[in-house]
Tab-separated table of C-alpha atoms and ligand atoms in Angstrom:
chain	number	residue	atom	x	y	z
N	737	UNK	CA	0.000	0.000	0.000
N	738	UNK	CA	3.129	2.055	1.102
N	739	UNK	CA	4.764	1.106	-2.016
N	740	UNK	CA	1.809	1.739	-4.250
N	741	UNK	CA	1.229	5.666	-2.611
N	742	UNK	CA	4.760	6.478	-3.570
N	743	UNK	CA	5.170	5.259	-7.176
N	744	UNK	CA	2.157	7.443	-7.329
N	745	UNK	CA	3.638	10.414	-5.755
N	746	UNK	CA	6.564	9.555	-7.802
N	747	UNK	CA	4.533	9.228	-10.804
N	748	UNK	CA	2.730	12.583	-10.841
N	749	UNK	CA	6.199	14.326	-9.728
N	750	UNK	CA	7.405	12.951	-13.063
N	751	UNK	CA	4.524	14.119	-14.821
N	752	UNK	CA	4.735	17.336	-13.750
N	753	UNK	CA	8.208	17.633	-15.010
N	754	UNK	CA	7.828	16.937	-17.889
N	755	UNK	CA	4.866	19.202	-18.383
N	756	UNK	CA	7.403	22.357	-17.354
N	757	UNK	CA	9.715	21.123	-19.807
N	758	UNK	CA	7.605	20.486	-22.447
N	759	UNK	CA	9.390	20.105	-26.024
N	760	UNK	CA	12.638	20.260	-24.290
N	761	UNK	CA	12.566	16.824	-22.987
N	762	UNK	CA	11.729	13.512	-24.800
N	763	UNK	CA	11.824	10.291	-22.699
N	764	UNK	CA	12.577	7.192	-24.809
N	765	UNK	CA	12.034	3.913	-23.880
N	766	UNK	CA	12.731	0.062	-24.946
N	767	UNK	CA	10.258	-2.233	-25.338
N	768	UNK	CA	11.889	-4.134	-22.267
N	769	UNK	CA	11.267	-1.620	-20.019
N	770	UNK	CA	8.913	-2.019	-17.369
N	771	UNK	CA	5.150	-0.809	-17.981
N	772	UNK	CA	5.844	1.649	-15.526
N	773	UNK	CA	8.593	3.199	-17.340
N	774	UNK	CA	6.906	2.898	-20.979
N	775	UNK	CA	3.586	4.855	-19.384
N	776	UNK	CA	5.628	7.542	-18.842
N	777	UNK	CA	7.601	7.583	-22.141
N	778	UNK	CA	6.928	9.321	-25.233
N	779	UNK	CA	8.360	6.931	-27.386
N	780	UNK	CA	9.034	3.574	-27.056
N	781	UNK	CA	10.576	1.474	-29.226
N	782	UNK	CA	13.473	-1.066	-30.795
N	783	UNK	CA	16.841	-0.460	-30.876
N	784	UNK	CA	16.657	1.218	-34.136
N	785	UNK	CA	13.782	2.721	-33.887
N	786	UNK	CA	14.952	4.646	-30.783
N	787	UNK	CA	17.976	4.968	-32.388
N	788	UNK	CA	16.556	6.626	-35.113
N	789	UNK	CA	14.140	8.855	-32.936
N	790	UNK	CA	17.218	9.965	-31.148
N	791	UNK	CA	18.906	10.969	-34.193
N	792	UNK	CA	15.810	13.277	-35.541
N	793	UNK	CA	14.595	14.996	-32.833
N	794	UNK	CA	15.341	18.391	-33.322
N	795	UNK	CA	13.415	20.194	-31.043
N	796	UNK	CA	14.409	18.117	-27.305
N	797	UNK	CA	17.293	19.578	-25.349
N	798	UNK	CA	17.373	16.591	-23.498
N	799	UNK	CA	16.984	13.344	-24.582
N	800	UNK	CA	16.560	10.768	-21.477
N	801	UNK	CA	16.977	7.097	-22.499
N	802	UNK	CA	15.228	4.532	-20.601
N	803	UNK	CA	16.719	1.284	-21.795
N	804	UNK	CA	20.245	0.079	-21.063
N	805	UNK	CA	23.838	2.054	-21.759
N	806	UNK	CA	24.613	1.069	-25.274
N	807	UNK	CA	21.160	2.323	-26.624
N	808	UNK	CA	21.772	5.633	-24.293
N	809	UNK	CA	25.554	5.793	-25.632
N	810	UNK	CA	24.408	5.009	-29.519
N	811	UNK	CA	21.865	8.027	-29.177
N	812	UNK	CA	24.409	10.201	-27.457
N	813	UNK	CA	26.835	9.594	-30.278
N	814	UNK	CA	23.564	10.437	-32.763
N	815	UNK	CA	22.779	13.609	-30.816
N	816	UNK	CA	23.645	17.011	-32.643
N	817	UNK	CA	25.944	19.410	-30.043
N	818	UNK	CA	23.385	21.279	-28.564
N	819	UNK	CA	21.614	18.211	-26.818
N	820	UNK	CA	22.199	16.062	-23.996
N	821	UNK	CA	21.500	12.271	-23.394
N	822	UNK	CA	20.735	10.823	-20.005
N	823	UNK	CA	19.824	7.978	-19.167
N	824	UNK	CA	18.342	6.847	-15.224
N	825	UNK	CA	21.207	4.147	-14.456
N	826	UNK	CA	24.688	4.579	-16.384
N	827	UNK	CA	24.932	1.335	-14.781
N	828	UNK	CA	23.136	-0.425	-16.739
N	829	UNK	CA	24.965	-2.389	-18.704
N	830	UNK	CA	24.206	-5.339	-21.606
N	831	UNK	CA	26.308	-8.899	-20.945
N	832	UNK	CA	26.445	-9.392	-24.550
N	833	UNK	CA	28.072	-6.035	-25.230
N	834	UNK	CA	30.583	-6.666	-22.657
N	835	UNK	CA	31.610	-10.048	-24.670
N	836	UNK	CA	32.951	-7.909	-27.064
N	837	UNK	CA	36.033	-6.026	-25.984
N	838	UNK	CA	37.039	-3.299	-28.651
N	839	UNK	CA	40.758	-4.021	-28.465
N	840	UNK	CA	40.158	-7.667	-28.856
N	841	UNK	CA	38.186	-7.205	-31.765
N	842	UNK	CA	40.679	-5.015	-33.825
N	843	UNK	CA	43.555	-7.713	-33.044
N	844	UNK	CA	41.274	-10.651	-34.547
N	845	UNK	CA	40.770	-8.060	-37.278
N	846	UNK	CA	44.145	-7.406	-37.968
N	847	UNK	CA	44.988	-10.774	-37.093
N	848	UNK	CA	42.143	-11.731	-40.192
N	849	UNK	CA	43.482	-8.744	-42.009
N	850	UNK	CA	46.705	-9.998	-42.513
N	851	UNK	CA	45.712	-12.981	-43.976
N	852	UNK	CA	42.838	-12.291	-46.139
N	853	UNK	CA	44.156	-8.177	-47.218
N	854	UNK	CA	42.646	-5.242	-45.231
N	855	UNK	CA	39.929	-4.832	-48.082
N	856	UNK	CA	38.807	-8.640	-48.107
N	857	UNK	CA	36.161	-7.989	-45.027
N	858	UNK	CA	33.882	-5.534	-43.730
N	859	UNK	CA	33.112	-4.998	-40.619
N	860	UNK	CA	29.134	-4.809	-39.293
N	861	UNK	CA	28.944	-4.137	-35.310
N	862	UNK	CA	25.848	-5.194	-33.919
N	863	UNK	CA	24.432	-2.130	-31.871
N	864	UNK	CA	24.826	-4.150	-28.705
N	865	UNK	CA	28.395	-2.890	-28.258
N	866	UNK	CA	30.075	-0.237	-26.508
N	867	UNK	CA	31.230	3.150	-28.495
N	868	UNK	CA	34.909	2.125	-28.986
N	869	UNK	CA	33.604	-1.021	-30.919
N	870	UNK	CA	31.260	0.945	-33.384
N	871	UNK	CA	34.311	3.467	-33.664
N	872	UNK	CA	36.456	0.550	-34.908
N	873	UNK	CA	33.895	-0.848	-37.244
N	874	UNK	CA	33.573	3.093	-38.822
N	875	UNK	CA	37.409	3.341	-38.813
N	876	UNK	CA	37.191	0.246	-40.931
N	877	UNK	CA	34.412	1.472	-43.336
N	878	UNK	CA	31.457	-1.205	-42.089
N	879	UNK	CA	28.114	-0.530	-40.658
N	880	UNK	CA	26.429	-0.745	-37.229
N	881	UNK	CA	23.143	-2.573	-37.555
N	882	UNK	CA	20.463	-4.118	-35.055
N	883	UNK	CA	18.211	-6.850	-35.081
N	884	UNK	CA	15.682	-5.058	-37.695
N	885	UNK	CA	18.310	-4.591	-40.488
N	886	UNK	CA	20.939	-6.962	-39.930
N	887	UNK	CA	19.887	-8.790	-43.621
N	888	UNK	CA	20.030	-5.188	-45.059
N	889	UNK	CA	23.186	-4.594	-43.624
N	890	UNK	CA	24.615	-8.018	-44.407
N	891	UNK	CA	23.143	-6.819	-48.087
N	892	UNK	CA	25.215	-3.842	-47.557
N	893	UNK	CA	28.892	-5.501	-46.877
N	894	UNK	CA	28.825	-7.868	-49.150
N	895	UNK	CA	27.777	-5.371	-52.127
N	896	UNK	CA	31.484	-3.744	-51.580
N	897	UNK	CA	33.452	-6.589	-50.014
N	898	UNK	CA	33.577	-10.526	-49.686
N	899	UNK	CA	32.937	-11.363	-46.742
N	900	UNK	CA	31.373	-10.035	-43.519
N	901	UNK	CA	33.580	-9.741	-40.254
N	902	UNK	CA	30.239	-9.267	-37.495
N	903	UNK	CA	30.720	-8.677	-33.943
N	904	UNK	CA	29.587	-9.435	-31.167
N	905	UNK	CA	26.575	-11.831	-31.278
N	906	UNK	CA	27.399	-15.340	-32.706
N	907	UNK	CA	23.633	-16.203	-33.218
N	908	UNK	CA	21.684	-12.821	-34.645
N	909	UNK	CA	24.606	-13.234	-37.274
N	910	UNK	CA	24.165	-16.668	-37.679
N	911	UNK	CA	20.749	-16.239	-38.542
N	912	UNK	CA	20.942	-13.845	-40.621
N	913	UNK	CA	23.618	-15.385	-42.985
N	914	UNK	CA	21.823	-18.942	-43.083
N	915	UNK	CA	18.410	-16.128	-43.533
N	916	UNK	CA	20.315	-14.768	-46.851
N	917	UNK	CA	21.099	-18.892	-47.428
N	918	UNK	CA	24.856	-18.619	-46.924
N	919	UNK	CA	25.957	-21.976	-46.016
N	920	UNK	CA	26.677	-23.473	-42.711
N	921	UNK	CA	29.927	-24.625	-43.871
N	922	UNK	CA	31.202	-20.864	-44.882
N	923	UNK	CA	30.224	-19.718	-41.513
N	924	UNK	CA	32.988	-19.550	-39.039
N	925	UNK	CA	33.152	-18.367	-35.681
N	926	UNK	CA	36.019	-16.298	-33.933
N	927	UNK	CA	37.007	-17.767	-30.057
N	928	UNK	CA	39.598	-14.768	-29.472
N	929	UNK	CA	41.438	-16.460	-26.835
N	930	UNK	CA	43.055	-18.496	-29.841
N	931	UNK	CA	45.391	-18.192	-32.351
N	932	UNK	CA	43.290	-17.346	-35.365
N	933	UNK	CA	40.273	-17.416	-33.423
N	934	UNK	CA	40.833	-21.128	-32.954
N	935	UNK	CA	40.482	-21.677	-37.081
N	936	UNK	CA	42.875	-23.050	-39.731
N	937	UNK	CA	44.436	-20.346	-42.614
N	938	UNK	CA	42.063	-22.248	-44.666
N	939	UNK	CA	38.610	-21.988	-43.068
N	940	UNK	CA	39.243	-17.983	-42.582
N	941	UNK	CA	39.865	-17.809	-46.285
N	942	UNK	CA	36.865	-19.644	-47.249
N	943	UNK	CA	34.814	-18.199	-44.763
N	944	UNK	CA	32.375	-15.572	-46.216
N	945	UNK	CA	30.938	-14.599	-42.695
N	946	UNK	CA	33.691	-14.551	-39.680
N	947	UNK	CA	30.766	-13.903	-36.030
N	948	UNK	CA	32.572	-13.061	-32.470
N	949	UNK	CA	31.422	-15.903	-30.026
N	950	UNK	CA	29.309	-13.488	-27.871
N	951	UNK	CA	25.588	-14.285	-26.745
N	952	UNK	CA	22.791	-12.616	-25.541
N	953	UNK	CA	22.267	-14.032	-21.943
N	954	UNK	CA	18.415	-13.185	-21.811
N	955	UNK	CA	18.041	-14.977	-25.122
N	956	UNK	CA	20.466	-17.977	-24.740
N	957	UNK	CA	17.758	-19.432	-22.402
N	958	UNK	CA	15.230	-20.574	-24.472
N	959	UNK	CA	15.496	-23.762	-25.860
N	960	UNK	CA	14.079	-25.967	-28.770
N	961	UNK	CA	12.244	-28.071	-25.716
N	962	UNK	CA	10.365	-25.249	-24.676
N	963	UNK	CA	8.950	-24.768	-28.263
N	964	UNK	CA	8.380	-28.594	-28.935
N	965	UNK	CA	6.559	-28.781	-25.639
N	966	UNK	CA	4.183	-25.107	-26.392
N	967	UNK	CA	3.638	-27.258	-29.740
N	968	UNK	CA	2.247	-30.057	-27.662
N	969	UNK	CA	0.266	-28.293	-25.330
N	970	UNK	CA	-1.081	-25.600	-27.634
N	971	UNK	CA	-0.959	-26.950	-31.281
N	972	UNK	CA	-2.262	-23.774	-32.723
N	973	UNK	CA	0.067	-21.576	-31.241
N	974	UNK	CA	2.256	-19.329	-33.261
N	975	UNK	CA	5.287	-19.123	-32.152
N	976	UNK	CA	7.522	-15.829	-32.822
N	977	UNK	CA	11.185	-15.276	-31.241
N	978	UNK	CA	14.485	-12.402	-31.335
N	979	UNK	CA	16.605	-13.364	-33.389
N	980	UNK	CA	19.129	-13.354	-30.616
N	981	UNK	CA	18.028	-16.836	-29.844
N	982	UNK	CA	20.232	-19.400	-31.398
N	983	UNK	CA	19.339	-21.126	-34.612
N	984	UNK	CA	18.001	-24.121	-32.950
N	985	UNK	CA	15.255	-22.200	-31.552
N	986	UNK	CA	14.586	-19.750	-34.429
N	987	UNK	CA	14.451	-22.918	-36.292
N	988	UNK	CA	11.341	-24.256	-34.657
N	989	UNK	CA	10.071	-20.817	-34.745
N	990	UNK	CA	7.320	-19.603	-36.805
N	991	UNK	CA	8.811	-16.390	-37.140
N	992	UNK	CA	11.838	-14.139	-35.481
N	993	UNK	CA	12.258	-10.412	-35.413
N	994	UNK	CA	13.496	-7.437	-33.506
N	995	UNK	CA	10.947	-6.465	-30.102
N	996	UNK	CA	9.082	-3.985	-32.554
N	997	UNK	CA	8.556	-7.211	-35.213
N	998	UNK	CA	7.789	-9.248	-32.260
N	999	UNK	CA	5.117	-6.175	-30.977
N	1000	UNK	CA	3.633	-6.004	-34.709
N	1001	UNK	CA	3.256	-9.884	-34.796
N	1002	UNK	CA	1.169	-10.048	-31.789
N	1003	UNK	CA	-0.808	-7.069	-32.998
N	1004	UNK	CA	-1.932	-8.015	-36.342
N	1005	UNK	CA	-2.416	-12.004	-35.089
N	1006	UNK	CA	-6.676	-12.417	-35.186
N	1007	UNK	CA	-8.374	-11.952	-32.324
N	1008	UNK	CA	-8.397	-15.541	-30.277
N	1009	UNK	CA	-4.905	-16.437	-31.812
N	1010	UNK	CA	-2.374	-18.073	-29.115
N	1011	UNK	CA	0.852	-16.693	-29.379
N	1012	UNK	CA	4.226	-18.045	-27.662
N	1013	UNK	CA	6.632	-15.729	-27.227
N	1014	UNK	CA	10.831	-15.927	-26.734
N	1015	UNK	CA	12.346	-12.661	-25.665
N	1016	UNK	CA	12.436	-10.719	-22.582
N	1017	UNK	CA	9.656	-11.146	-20.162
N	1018	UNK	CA	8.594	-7.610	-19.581
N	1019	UNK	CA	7.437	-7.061	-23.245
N	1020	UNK	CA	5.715	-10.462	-23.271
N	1021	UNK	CA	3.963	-9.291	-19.940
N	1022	UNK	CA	2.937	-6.045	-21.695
N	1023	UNK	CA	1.512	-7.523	-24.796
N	1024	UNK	CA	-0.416	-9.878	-22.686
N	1025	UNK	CA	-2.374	-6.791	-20.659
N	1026	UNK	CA	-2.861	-4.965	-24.260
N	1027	UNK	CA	-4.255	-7.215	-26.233
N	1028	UNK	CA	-6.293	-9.845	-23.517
N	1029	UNK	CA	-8.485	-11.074	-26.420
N	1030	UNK	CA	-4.986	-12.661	-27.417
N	1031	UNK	CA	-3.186	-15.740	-25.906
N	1032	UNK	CA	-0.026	-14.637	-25.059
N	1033	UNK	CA	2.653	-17.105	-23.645
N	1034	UNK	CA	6.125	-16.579	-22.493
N	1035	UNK	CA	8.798	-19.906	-23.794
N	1036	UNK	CA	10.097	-19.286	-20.589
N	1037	UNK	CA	10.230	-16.364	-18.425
N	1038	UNK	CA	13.420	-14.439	-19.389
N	1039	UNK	CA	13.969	-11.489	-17.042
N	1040	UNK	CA	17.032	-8.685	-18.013
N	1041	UNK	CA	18.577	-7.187	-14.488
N	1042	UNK	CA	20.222	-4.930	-16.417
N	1043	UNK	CA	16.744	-3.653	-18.308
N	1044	UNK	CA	15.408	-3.358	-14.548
N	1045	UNK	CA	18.092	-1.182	-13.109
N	1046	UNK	CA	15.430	1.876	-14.672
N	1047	UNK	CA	13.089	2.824	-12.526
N	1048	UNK	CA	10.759	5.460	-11.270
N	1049	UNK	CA	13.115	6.564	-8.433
N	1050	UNK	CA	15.984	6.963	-10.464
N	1051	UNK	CA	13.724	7.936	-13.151
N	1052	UNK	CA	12.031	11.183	-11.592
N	1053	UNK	CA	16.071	11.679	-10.012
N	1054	UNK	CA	17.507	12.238	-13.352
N	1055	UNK	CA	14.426	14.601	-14.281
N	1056	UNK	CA	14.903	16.555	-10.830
N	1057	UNK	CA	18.573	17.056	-12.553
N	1058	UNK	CA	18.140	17.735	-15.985
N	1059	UNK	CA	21.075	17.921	-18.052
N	1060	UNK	CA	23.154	17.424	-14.892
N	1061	UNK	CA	22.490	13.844	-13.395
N	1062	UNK	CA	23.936	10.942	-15.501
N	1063	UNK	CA	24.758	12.565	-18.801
N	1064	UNK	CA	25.939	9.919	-21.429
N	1065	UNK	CA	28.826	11.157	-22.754
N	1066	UNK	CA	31.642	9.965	-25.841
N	1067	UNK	CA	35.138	11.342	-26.258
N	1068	UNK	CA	35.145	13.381	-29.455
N	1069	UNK	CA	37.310	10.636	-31.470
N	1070	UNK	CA	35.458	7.476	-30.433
N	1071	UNK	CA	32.069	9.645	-31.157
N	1072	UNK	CA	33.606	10.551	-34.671
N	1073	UNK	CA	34.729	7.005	-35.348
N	1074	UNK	CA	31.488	5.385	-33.937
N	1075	UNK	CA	28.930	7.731	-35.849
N	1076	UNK	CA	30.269	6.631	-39.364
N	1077	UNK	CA	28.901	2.840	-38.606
N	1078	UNK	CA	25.427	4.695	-37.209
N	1079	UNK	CA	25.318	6.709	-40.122
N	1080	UNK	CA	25.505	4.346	-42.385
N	1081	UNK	CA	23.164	2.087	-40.627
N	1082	UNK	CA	20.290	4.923	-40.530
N	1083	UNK	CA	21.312	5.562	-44.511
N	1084	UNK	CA	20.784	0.948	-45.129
G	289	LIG	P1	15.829	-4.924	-30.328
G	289	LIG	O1	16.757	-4.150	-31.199
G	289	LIG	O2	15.078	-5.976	-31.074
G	289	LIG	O3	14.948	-4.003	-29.551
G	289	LIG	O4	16.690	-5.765	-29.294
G	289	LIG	C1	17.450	-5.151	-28.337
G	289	LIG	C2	18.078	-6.083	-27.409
G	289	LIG	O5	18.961	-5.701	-26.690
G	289	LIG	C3	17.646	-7.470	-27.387
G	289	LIG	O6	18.343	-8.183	-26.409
């Protein structure tokens, strides 16, 4: 009860913020966020479409990013001069962007490099990575991408070069080359505690896609079981997944796309339809209250800490100190670096 009078208290503080500021504010937030959190946004969103948001808004001073640091960081480096990105928790962090360190991923490139020629590969960094790795994919000419473009920006690469370096999640690049029906057998993956990423002079050069052994530990736990057992209990259910999930499970699938594909799917199912779900609880949750004329199952409930560090305390602190409490920032080179790969994933 206690609990309940303050998030309210909290709540209508936050409200009344962000009536005084008006157009100067825009709160984004994930589709993993909690429904508290995405009630009080004015956009929410996938990673590219927040992305993208961040990157046109012309009119917010301050841009305040509910999701975790990577998405905050991305729009920061998107920003023009005059605004400034904050986001509730700088502590929130992603595990699968801290697989991929950026100075370990320019010494398997140059380690690649050396073998294959400097213009053999380019480079696509999947958005859930820190600045430093975008800047080294712009430094090397490739493109950032997310979950909703990955096949355009596989497209992309291999319309200029031959094969596709793609860092740091193993299985969205996975299924996106065997998507674009690249073979199993010219797919290689990276281990960068080895010499040559643990491959042979001649799998590298017959490789056409090299991925960075990095997973998504939210989407690494659902399994092919889970969907062979929904498929037994509910036969009619559709089943729709991220395309983090590794290709067993997007296998079984009857479909896998970003959270905003996964938010359309259950929207334009008919009325009555069961649908079993494999990403992040809190969406799943979400789509369940909007649409209860819908069957809507979690595969298994997968919760993100990180996701959860936002919340309406830190929330309505970061609006109490606007453009002063937990500014995102990027050092001018890295931001320089890292905005050629976002560039050229808005222009795909
Ligand atoms: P989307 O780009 O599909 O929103 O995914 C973000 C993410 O971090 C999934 O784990």
């Amino acid at each position: 009860m206690d609990t309940d009078f303050g998030n309210r208290e909290i709540k209508n503080r936050i409200t009344q913020i962000k009536h005084e500021l008006g157009n100067e504010l825009v709160i984004l937030t994930h589709h993993f966020q909690r429904k508290d959190i995405v009630d009080l946004g004015d956009h929410r969103g996938d990673s590219f479409g927040l992305a993208r948001r961040a990157a046109r808004d012309e009119k917010a001073k301050y841009i305040l990013f509910c999701g975790v640091h990577f998405m905050a960081e991305s729009a920061a480096i998107l920003a023009n001069e005059n605004q400034i990105v904050q986001i509730p928790d700088t502590g929130a962090g992603c595990w699968l962007a801290e697989m991929g360190e950026a100075g370990k991923i320019e010494t398997a490139w140059q380690e690649a490099a050396a073998l294959l020629g400097e213009g053999a590969m380019m480079p696509v960094a999947y958005i859930n990575s820190n600045a430093a790795v975008k800047a080294m994919c712009g430094r090397h000419g490739g493109t950032v991408c997310t979950a909703a473009n990955a096949a355009r920006a596989f497209e992309w690469a291999f319309a200029q070069r031959g094969k596709i370096f793609f860092f740091p999640d193993e299985y969205l690049g996975r299924n996106t080359a065997l998507g674009m029906d690249i073979p199993e057998s010219s797919i290689l993956v990276w281990d960068p505690s080895l010499p040559l990423g643990g491959n042979t002079k001649a799998d590298v050069q017959k490789a056409k896609v090299i991925l960075w052994n990095g997973h998504c530990q939210v989407h690494t736990r659902f399994t092919p079981d889970q969907i062979m057992n929904i498929r037994k209990t509910a036969p009619d259910a559709r089943v729709v997944v991220h395309p983090e999930c590794s290709h067993e499970v997007t296998a079984l699938a009857d479909a896998s796309g970003s959270t905003s594909f996964i938010a359309r799917y259950v929207a334009e199912a008919p009325a009555d339809a069961t649908i079993a779900i494999g990403t992040e609880i809190n969406l799943i949750t979400r789509l369940a209250a909007e649409y209860p004329d819908k069957r809507i199952l979690p595969l298994y409930d997968a919760f993100c800490p990180h996701m959860h560090q936002i919340n309406l305390r830190n929330l309505l602190h970061t609006l109490e100190n606007i453009g002063k409490a937990n500014v995102v920032t990027v050092e001018n080179r890295i931001k320089k670096e890292a905005s050629i790969g976002l560039e050229n994933m808005l222009n795909l």
